[in-house]
Amino acid sequence: MFLLPLLVLQVSTRLNLDLAKPGVAVSPSLYGLMTEEINHSYDGGLYAELVRNRAFQDAARMPVDWSAVDGGTIELDRAEHPSPARPVSLRVRGGAANAGFWGYPMRPRTHYSLTLVAKADAPGPIEATLESSDGSRVFAKAEVDGVGPAWRRLTARLATGAGIQPTADARLVLRTGASRTVWLGFVSLFPPTYHHRLNGNRVDLMNLLVAMRPRFLRFPGGNYLEGGTIAERFPWAHTLGPIEDRPGHQCPWGYRSTDGMGLLEFLEWCEDMHAKPLLAVYAGYSLGGQVVKAGPGLEPFVHEALDEIEYATGGPETTWGARRIRDGHPGPFDLAAVEVGNEDGFDRSGSYPGRFAQFEAAIKAKYPHLAVISTTGGQDWLGQRFPMTHAKPDLVDEHYYASTWDMMAMADKYDAYDRKGPKVFVGEWASQDVPAPWADAAHKGPTPNMKCAVADAAFMTGLERNSDVVAMACYAPLLVNVNPGARQWAVNLIGYDALTSFGSPSYYAQKMFSESVGDQTVPFSLEGVPEQHQNGKTLPGIFASVTRDTRHHQLFVKLVNALQAEQAVEFRINGAVPDAVGSQITLTSDPSAMNDIANPKRVAPATSRLDGVGPVFRDTLAPNSVTVLRLAIR
Ligand code: AHR
């Protein structure tokens, strides 16, 4: 006789929810996004420009990413250039091809907008084609007329037919004719963009970001704000106006930025996501160690920051507000906060307290309603607590790049945090399954696996439970071009190539939390939680956070099972009556499972109906999972 396996899992864990007791308010801006130019986040990423090295400035001696076609020649020409902002052109005989950012995205029935700044020693058209990289297939073609002896800005549209298969194996070719010389000063090609914005963003990536419902966007960095040197800081004033007049600048992550994603584009990106801008202003410290100490020498930088804030928020009577209006955005932007610098604990000269105080005083004097964030005073990811020797800032920015174990260990970090200190902005954080965020970048990642997603979710339960002290949080880095050689950071939230994109398991964990935030925490206790062990250390195997939406009478129960076995949980609800039917969203997979270009949804959340809900009910958590229960309550 065979014994049937026991089908009912023994309950060891009990979650007691007490809705009769008051919780704390959940910050309305708890979950947001952090962004900077890294891993080709904008150029070759979100910013939809398809031409790489469009102004021929990416290398001093070579027209990199361009090649001659049809037996012709190409050469950089510093004697001929259309604008002082771009002191070089490409001299072409025959024709030139551009390789794009690891190809061009070809889709059927799609219009591509071409802009050239060009001149020639003899009149005649330029033939533009989008074709396969070996030239054997032409996807779209157009003639650009009006090329003559003076520099002119010319446009054309290339349209693909219905019959082509989507591919990234494509290039842009400009055939200029064998018997004349053409100078190209600028070449740009855009596919359709999100909300059809001119100079706008990639549609697929915007869809992924909007689905996260971010409440704010921290920009422009990160290290990208600071630059390797003071001269290479984010040059916001030079990122405005026509793209062909933007000089671009060296990005600290090893390549040049076009600055096509300029200050106005960042702000409009926020607008498109219904997220508030969190503007980080350069504060006198660059990565190479250059420091401008507090005092008169810092004043020009303080003014630069005030002007930047004025550009974002000023009215028509202000210099920079009027400039924004001329640039095409009449209304002011509603800033979430201003952050002074980035990771200034690395400034070993100890100058940050003075620099912060000078910036804060000037910002508060002109914009008293704006929250000002300090980059020291919290704790950084090397475990150091940078002392705050100046007045209490509105928020302190803490960064954590930690192993999955250490991230789970930090799930209770804020339970005992000082409630009398400044609020916390966790401005960069991510679980890593690599030895260090920058190490092994070629071999690990490029996006997190399910093990990271579980650790991320465990940490987020702690952020949410303590949302009275943790006001804002954002994962970093956000974006990565997954082509070989494109990235500098090992583990990143969203991956893409020229044609397609995917969210990682951690992306889905973020999305699940952000979709079910609520406005108040619900006090609860967990009993009988099984433990997990590693290297003689012990952590709980299950993590939880419970919030409610008091306006819509919804209860959100988030449970993270870090164990490799199913866990039965008994729920006891006091102080409210749940409807009998709720819904359950589950993200589960093997710890090592990842998404990628070929399998973009190998790991993705599944929503199911949850029956039998009542004051006391049971549910089973999948192994290695993140679960959100959404219950209606009366
Ligand atoms: O997110 C990558 C980098 O990590 C950021 O630019 C920097 O702020 C941090 O050190």
XYZ file of C-alpha atoms in Angstrom, residues 62-556:
495
model
C 39.130 59.385 -35.900
C 35.525 59.559 -37.106
C 34.651 56.606 -34.850
C 31.463 54.693 -35.688
C 31.610 56.088 -39.227
C 33.068 54.285 -42.252
C 33.480 55.074 -45.934
C 31.299 53.214 -48.461
C 31.387 52.625 -52.222
C 35.166 53.047 -52.366
C 34.950 56.608 -51.054
C 36.858 58.365 -48.285
C 35.959 60.040 -44.997
C 38.080 62.274 -42.783
C 37.644 64.658 -39.872
C 38.014 68.273 -40.989
C 38.734 70.926 -38.346
C 38.956 73.771 -40.847
C 35.315 73.434 -41.877
C 32.629 73.443 -39.218
C 29.123 74.840 -38.945
C 29.209 76.199 -35.384
C 31.751 77.116 -32.711
C 29.968 74.619 -30.446
C 31.087 71.804 -32.752
C 34.518 72.641 -34.135
C 34.794 69.697 -36.548
C 33.032 68.176 -39.565
C 33.246 64.978 -41.595
C 34.633 65.429 -45.111
C 33.066 62.791 -47.342
C 33.758 61.665 -50.862
C 31.483 58.915 -52.156
C 29.539 58.051 -49.044
C 29.624 57.412 -45.294
C 27.918 54.815 -43.104
C 27.081 55.056 -39.428
C 26.995 51.893 -37.294
C 24.601 53.346 -34.709
C 24.546 52.245 -31.097
C 25.113 48.556 -31.818
C 22.855 48.727 -34.868
C 19.669 50.537 -35.837
C 16.164 49.358 -34.843
C 14.286 48.527 -38.032
C 10.558 47.973 -37.720
C 7.872 47.688 -40.384
C 5.721 50.724 -41.296
C 7.908 53.125 -39.310
C 9.018 56.689 -40.063
C 12.523 57.831 -39.201
C 13.291 61.591 -39.118
C 16.677 62.545 -40.554
C 18.396 65.886 -39.898
C 21.646 66.890 -41.558
C 23.768 70.006 -41.266
C 25.778 69.824 -44.492
C 27.472 71.665 -47.336
C 29.156 70.611 -50.594
C 31.588 71.959 -53.187
C 29.026 71.204 -55.903
C 25.216 71.017 -55.780
C 23.295 67.743 -55.793
C 21.286 65.527 -53.466
C 22.483 63.183 -50.730
C 20.891 59.744 -50.842
C 20.068 58.399 -47.366
C 19.349 54.717 -46.834
C 18.683 52.481 -43.887
C 20.137 49.161 -44.927
C 21.454 45.917 -43.486
C 24.991 46.183 -42.141
C 26.354 44.279 -45.164
C 24.398 46.507 -47.547
C 22.469 43.628 -49.099
C 18.988 44.804 -48.014
C 17.576 48.320 -48.109
C 14.831 48.992 -45.540
C 14.131 52.664 -46.348
C 15.444 55.368 -48.656
C 15.130 59.160 -49.088
C 16.828 61.945 -51.036
C 18.034 65.035 -49.202
C 17.930 68.047 -51.527
C 19.323 71.526 -51.080
C 22.961 70.684 -50.312
C 25.105 73.573 -51.592
C 28.157 75.720 -50.843
C 26.829 77.146 -47.534
C 26.059 75.199 -44.364
C 22.374 74.302 -44.264
C 20.128 72.349 -41.925
C 18.192 69.817 -44.033
C 15.576 67.246 -43.122
C 14.068 64.130 -44.692
C 11.885 61.229 -43.691
C 12.724 57.573 -44.274
C 9.799 55.146 -44.132
C 9.964 51.365 -43.936
C 7.387 49.184 -45.684
C 5.073 46.605 -44.206
C 7.154 43.609 -45.240
C 10.339 43.940 -43.195
C 11.162 41.784 -40.184
C 12.234 43.719 -37.074
C 16.016 43.716 -36.800
C 18.884 45.691 -35.263
C 21.270 44.553 -37.982
C 21.146 47.832 -39.853
C 23.140 51.008 -40.576
C 22.520 54.487 -41.937
C 24.304 55.281 -45.222
C 24.642 58.750 -46.740
C 25.749 58.555 -50.403
C 27.094 61.890 -51.519
C 28.271 61.179 -55.101
C 31.787 60.286 -56.252
C 32.731 63.494 -58.015
C 32.284 66.062 -55.267
C 33.139 66.699 -51.618
C 30.448 66.961 -48.979
C 30.981 68.144 -45.401
C 28.671 66.806 -42.726
C 28.469 68.963 -39.615
C 25.769 67.025 -37.818
C 23.694 63.914 -38.571
C 20.664 62.863 -36.525
C 18.005 60.197 -37.025
C 15.026 59.633 -34.726
C 12.433 56.872 -34.733
C 8.954 57.671 -33.351
C 9.322 58.789 -29.727
C 7.208 58.544 -26.576
C 4.336 61.048 -26.795
C 5.831 62.045 -30.194
C 8.181 64.458 -28.498
C 10.806 66.089 -30.712
C 14.219 64.984 -29.457
C 12.344 62.511 -27.288
C 12.659 59.104 -25.646
C 12.377 55.466 -26.717
C 8.817 54.206 -26.520
C 9.508 50.697 -25.140
C 11.745 51.974 -22.335
C 9.305 54.725 -21.402
C 6.518 52.165 -21.207
C 8.581 50.083 -18.772
C 9.371 53.163 -16.651
C 5.832 54.558 -16.614
C 4.551 51.140 -15.516
C 6.665 51.510 -12.356
C 4.585 54.577 -11.371
C 7.613 56.509 -10.126
C 6.777 59.436 -7.853
C 10.076 61.246 -8.577
C 13.176 61.108 -10.766
C 16.596 61.850 -9.248
C 18.846 63.354 -11.953
C 21.386 64.012 -13.447
C 23.544 61.843 -11.168
C 25.378 60.183 -9.482
C 28.894 60.561 -10.650
C 27.593 62.050 -13.892
C 26.614 65.197 -11.975
C 30.104 65.609 -10.512
C 32.216 64.733 -13.570
C 35.827 63.595 -13.433
C 36.900 67.241 -13.158
C 35.104 70.503 -12.438
C 35.115 71.268 -16.180
C 33.380 67.938 -16.806
C 30.491 68.477 -14.369
C 26.979 68.231 -15.833
C 26.910 71.447 -17.908
C 23.185 72.146 -17.652
C 23.279 75.573 -19.300
C 24.978 74.107 -22.389
C 22.397 71.337 -22.681
C 19.619 73.741 -23.740
C 18.405 74.804 -27.169
C 18.774 73.182 -30.607
C 20.546 69.845 -30.390
C 22.909 70.725 -33.231
C 24.277 73.583 -31.108
C 24.978 71.506 -27.991
C 28.688 70.854 -27.565
C 28.293 67.711 -25.441
C 30.798 66.781 -22.744
C 32.976 63.981 -21.416
C 31.044 61.629 -19.161
C 32.895 60.134 -16.162
C 31.898 56.634 -17.276
C 34.405 56.657 -20.146
C 32.519 58.028 -23.134
C 31.241 61.349 -24.425
C 27.704 62.517 -23.849
C 25.862 64.350 -26.641
C 23.769 66.206 -24.025
C 20.789 65.498 -26.233
C 19.273 64.469 -22.902
C 19.590 67.986 -21.537
C 18.038 69.757 -18.579
C 14.717 70.403 -20.333
C 14.576 66.816 -21.604
C 15.101 65.489 -18.056
C 12.271 67.704 -16.818
C 9.947 66.674 -19.659
C 10.817 63.052 -19.056
C 9.534 63.547 -15.477
C 6.392 65.161 -16.831
C 5.762 62.199 -19.155
C 6.014 59.809 -16.195
C 3.894 62.021 -13.883
C 6.932 62.031 -11.583
C 8.380 65.050 -9.776
C 11.924 66.156 -10.620
C 14.500 65.693 -7.849
C 17.251 67.946 -9.121
C 20.822 67.313 -7.990
C 22.975 70.444 -8.337
C 26.751 70.473 -8.729
C 28.263 71.411 -5.362
C 31.981 72.040 -5.923
C 33.429 68.510 -5.749
C 34.466 66.340 -8.702
C 35.476 62.703 -8.758
C 39.165 63.333 -9.421
C 39.316 65.110 -6.051
C 39.043 68.758 -7.194
C 37.245 70.778 -4.529
C 36.004 74.361 -4.397
C 35.917 75.158 -0.699
C 33.123 77.157 0.923
C 33.518 80.907 0.607
C 33.640 83.461 -2.201
C 35.173 80.945 -4.632
C 32.080 78.748 -4.341
C 29.637 81.596 -5.034
C 29.643 81.180 -8.866
C 28.630 77.525 -8.377
C 25.884 78.491 -5.933
C 24.571 80.969 -8.528
C 24.775 78.298 -11.208
C 22.548 76.093 -9.024
C 20.087 78.925 -8.314
C 19.856 79.662 -12.047
C 19.241 75.974 -12.736
C 16.402 75.913 -10.207
C 15.064 79.107 -11.793
C 15.124 77.458 -15.220
C 12.981 74.627 -13.851
C 10.593 76.673 -11.731
C 10.782 80.373 -12.654
C 8.065 82.531 -14.180
C 8.292 84.694 -17.321
C 9.651 87.623 -15.284
C 12.808 85.670 -14.404
C 15.819 85.326 -16.715
C 15.953 81.555 -16.722
C 12.195 80.994 -16.467
C 11.850 83.146 -19.598
C 14.549 81.039 -21.261
C 12.585 77.836 -20.452
C 9.484 79.414 -21.963
C 11.459 80.301 -25.115
C 12.688 76.703 -25.179
C 9.067 75.587 -25.452
C 7.843 74.854 -21.913
C 5.589 77.656 -20.624
C 4.691 76.117 -17.260
C 7.084 75.737 -14.325
C 8.022 72.277 -13.094
C 7.097 71.189 -9.579
C 10.422 70.136 -8.057
C 10.292 67.387 -5.432
C 13.569 68.509 -3.841
C 17.087 69.749 -4.561
C 20.097 67.601 -3.695
C 23.424 69.333 -3.059
C 26.126 67.239 -4.757
C 26.578 63.483 -4.735
C 28.370 61.163 -2.300
C 30.366 64.049 -0.817
C 31.600 61.770 1.952
C 34.267 60.819 -0.588
C 35.576 64.395 -0.413
C 38.324 63.697 2.103
C 39.153 67.390 2.415
C 36.172 67.629 4.765
C 34.789 70.635 2.906
C 31.215 69.387 2.456
C 29.609 70.761 5.641
C 30.702 74.267 4.634
C 29.735 73.781 0.991
C 26.357 72.324 1.930
C 25.629 75.168 4.365
C 26.411 77.779 1.680
C 24.180 76.110 -0.918
C 21.393 75.393 1.554
C 21.283 78.989 2.836
C 21.123 80.385 -0.704
C 18.475 77.893 -1.876
C 16.289 78.339 1.206
C 16.579 82.152 0.980
C 15.170 82.134 -2.549
C 13.037 78.978 -2.444
C 11.986 78.435 1.201
C 9.475 75.729 0.265
C 12.076 73.484 -1.403
C 13.407 70.493 0.520
C 17.220 70.396 0.425
C 19.032 67.074 0.584
C 22.492 66.511 2.028
C 24.704 63.728 0.681
C 26.380 63.200 4.059
C 24.975 62.578 7.501
C 23.554 59.240 6.469
C 25.357 55.990 5.858
C 27.041 54.947 2.642
C 27.425 51.581 1.016
C 30.902 51.038 2.383
C 29.251 50.969 5.790
C 30.613 54.352 6.819
C 28.533 56.964 8.527
C 29.611 60.352 7.273
C 29.344 62.882 10.082
C 26.989 65.787 9.697
C 28.604 68.750 11.336
C 26.194 71.351 10.032
C 22.574 72.187 10.671
C 19.965 69.471 10.245
C 19.107 69.119 6.550
C 15.603 68.194 5.363
C 16.814 64.811 4.139
C 20.048 62.835 4.012
C 20.875 60.631 1.032
C 22.081 57.100 1.910
C 23.456 54.652 -0.687
C 23.604 50.873 -0.377
C 25.106 48.466 -2.881
C 25.155 45.247 -0.864
C 25.202 41.466 -1.213
C 21.809 39.774 -1.161
C 22.471 38.579 2.397
C 23.523 42.003 3.642
C 20.543 43.624 1.942
C 18.152 41.233 3.696
C 19.994 41.926 6.957
C 19.182 45.623 6.443
C 15.441 44.934 6.266
C 15.098 45.957 9.924
C 17.672 48.754 9.725
C 15.176 51.613 9.900
C 13.015 50.038 12.641
C 15.334 51.581 15.224
C 16.330 54.734 13.310
C 16.445 58.071 15.080
C 13.011 59.663 14.551
C 14.355 63.068 15.620
C 17.019 63.229 12.895
C 16.557 64.239 9.267
C 14.352 62.145 7.003
C 16.136 59.590 4.876
C 16.361 59.489 1.100
C 17.783 56.123 -0.002
C 19.020 57.671 -3.232
C 20.886 54.640 -4.627
C 20.631 51.027 -3.642
C 20.604 47.535 -5.136
C 21.263 43.942 -4.087
C 24.244 42.450 -5.857
C 25.263 38.870 -6.458
C 28.713 40.031 -7.610
C 31.830 40.653 -5.514
C 31.666 44.424 -6.088
C 29.395 46.564 -8.211
C 32.111 47.514 -10.684
C 34.041 44.233 -10.659
C 33.306 41.358 -12.997
C 31.144 43.695 -15.027
C 31.968 41.786 -18.179
C 30.936 38.451 -16.715
C 28.102 39.083 -14.254
C 24.804 40.816 -14.590
C 24.000 42.862 -16.625
C 20.755 42.749 -14.674
C 19.813 41.185 -11.334
C 18.587 37.621 -10.924
C 15.666 36.392 -8.821
C 17.857 36.043 -5.736
C 18.551 39.788 -5.935
C 14.853 40.531 -6.443
C 13.986 38.666 -3.236
C 16.666 40.522 -1.272
C 15.534 43.845 -2.796
C 11.944 43.139 -1.788
C 13.004 42.168 1.748
C 14.807 45.528 2.060
C 11.776 47.370 0.662
C 9.539 45.900 3.364
C 11.755 47.783 5.836
C 11.573 51.019 3.838
C 7.806 50.823 3.746
C 7.297 49.909 7.411
C 9.454 52.905 8.328
C 8.133 55.329 5.797
C 7.735 57.951 8.531
C 11.541 58.245 8.459
C 12.324 56.934 4.947
C 10.654 59.516 2.731
C 12.074 58.486 -0.659
C 13.982 55.614 -2.215
C 15.259 54.710 -5.674
C 17.170 51.754 -7.097
C 20.377 52.323 -9.096
C 21.544 52.062 -11.777
C 18.306 52.104 -13.726
C 19.317 51.340 -17.313
C 21.859 49.213 -19.159
C 22.582 48.636 -22.820
C 23.409 44.910 -22.761
C 25.673 44.896 -25.828
C 29.289 43.868 -25.156
C 31.329 46.899 -24.127
C 28.339 49.110 -23.405
C 28.235 48.916 -19.638
C 30.350 49.994 -16.698
C 28.218 48.659 -13.829
C 27.536 44.991 -13.149
C 23.916 44.914 -11.961
C 21.267 47.227 -13.427
C 17.466 47.269 -13.362
C 16.356 47.384 -17.030
C 18.250 45.966 -20.021
C 17.992 46.644 -23.753
C 19.682 46.497 -27.115
C 18.886 48.671 -30.134
C 15.589 46.911 -30.790
C 14.094 45.439 -27.619
C 14.136 45.756 -23.845
C 13.264 43.864 -20.677
C 12.689 44.371 -16.985
C 14.744 42.252 -14.594
C 13.181 40.302 -11.691
C 14.188 43.252 -9.475
C 12.296 45.559 -11.850
C 9.157 43.529 -11.235
C 9.708 43.575 -7.466
C 9.982 47.383 -7.614
C 6.873 47.614 -9.751
C 4.853 45.347 -7.448
C 5.724 47.484 -4.429
C 5.157 50.781 -6.184
C 1.729 49.721 -7.489
C 0.462 48.911 -3.993
C 1.860 51.588 -1.692
C -1.157 52.813 0.286
C -1.098 55.838 2.573
C -0.737 54.270 6.049
C 1.195 51.393 7.495
C -0.736 48.701 9.364
C 0.775 47.422 12.625
C 1.409 43.688 12.523
C 3.331 40.912 14.206
C 4.879 37.834 12.635
C 5.056 34.614 14.638
C 6.809 31.359 13.958
C 8.947 32.616 11.072
C 11.463 29.978 9.907
C 15.077 31.110 9.807
C 17.740 31.147 7.128
C 21.447 30.659 7.878
C 24.684 31.604 6.155
C 28.265 31.517 7.453
C 27.072 31.072 11.014
C 24.676 34.020 10.739
C 20.906 33.909 11.015
C 18.151 35.950 9.406
C 14.388 35.513 9.201
C 13.247 33.546 6.149
C 10.135 35.662 5.657
C 9.845 39.457 5.547
C 6.650 41.496 5.531
C 5.129 44.931 5.247
C 1.449 45.842 5.421
C -0.109 49.111 4.283
C -3.606 50.347 3.561
C -5.197 52.827 1.201
C -7.627 54.585 3.508
C -9.471 56.369 0.693
C -10.129 53.277 -1.400
C -10.436 50.812 1.520
C -7.703 48.533 0.275
C -5.221 46.465 2.224
C -1.820 45.581 0.763
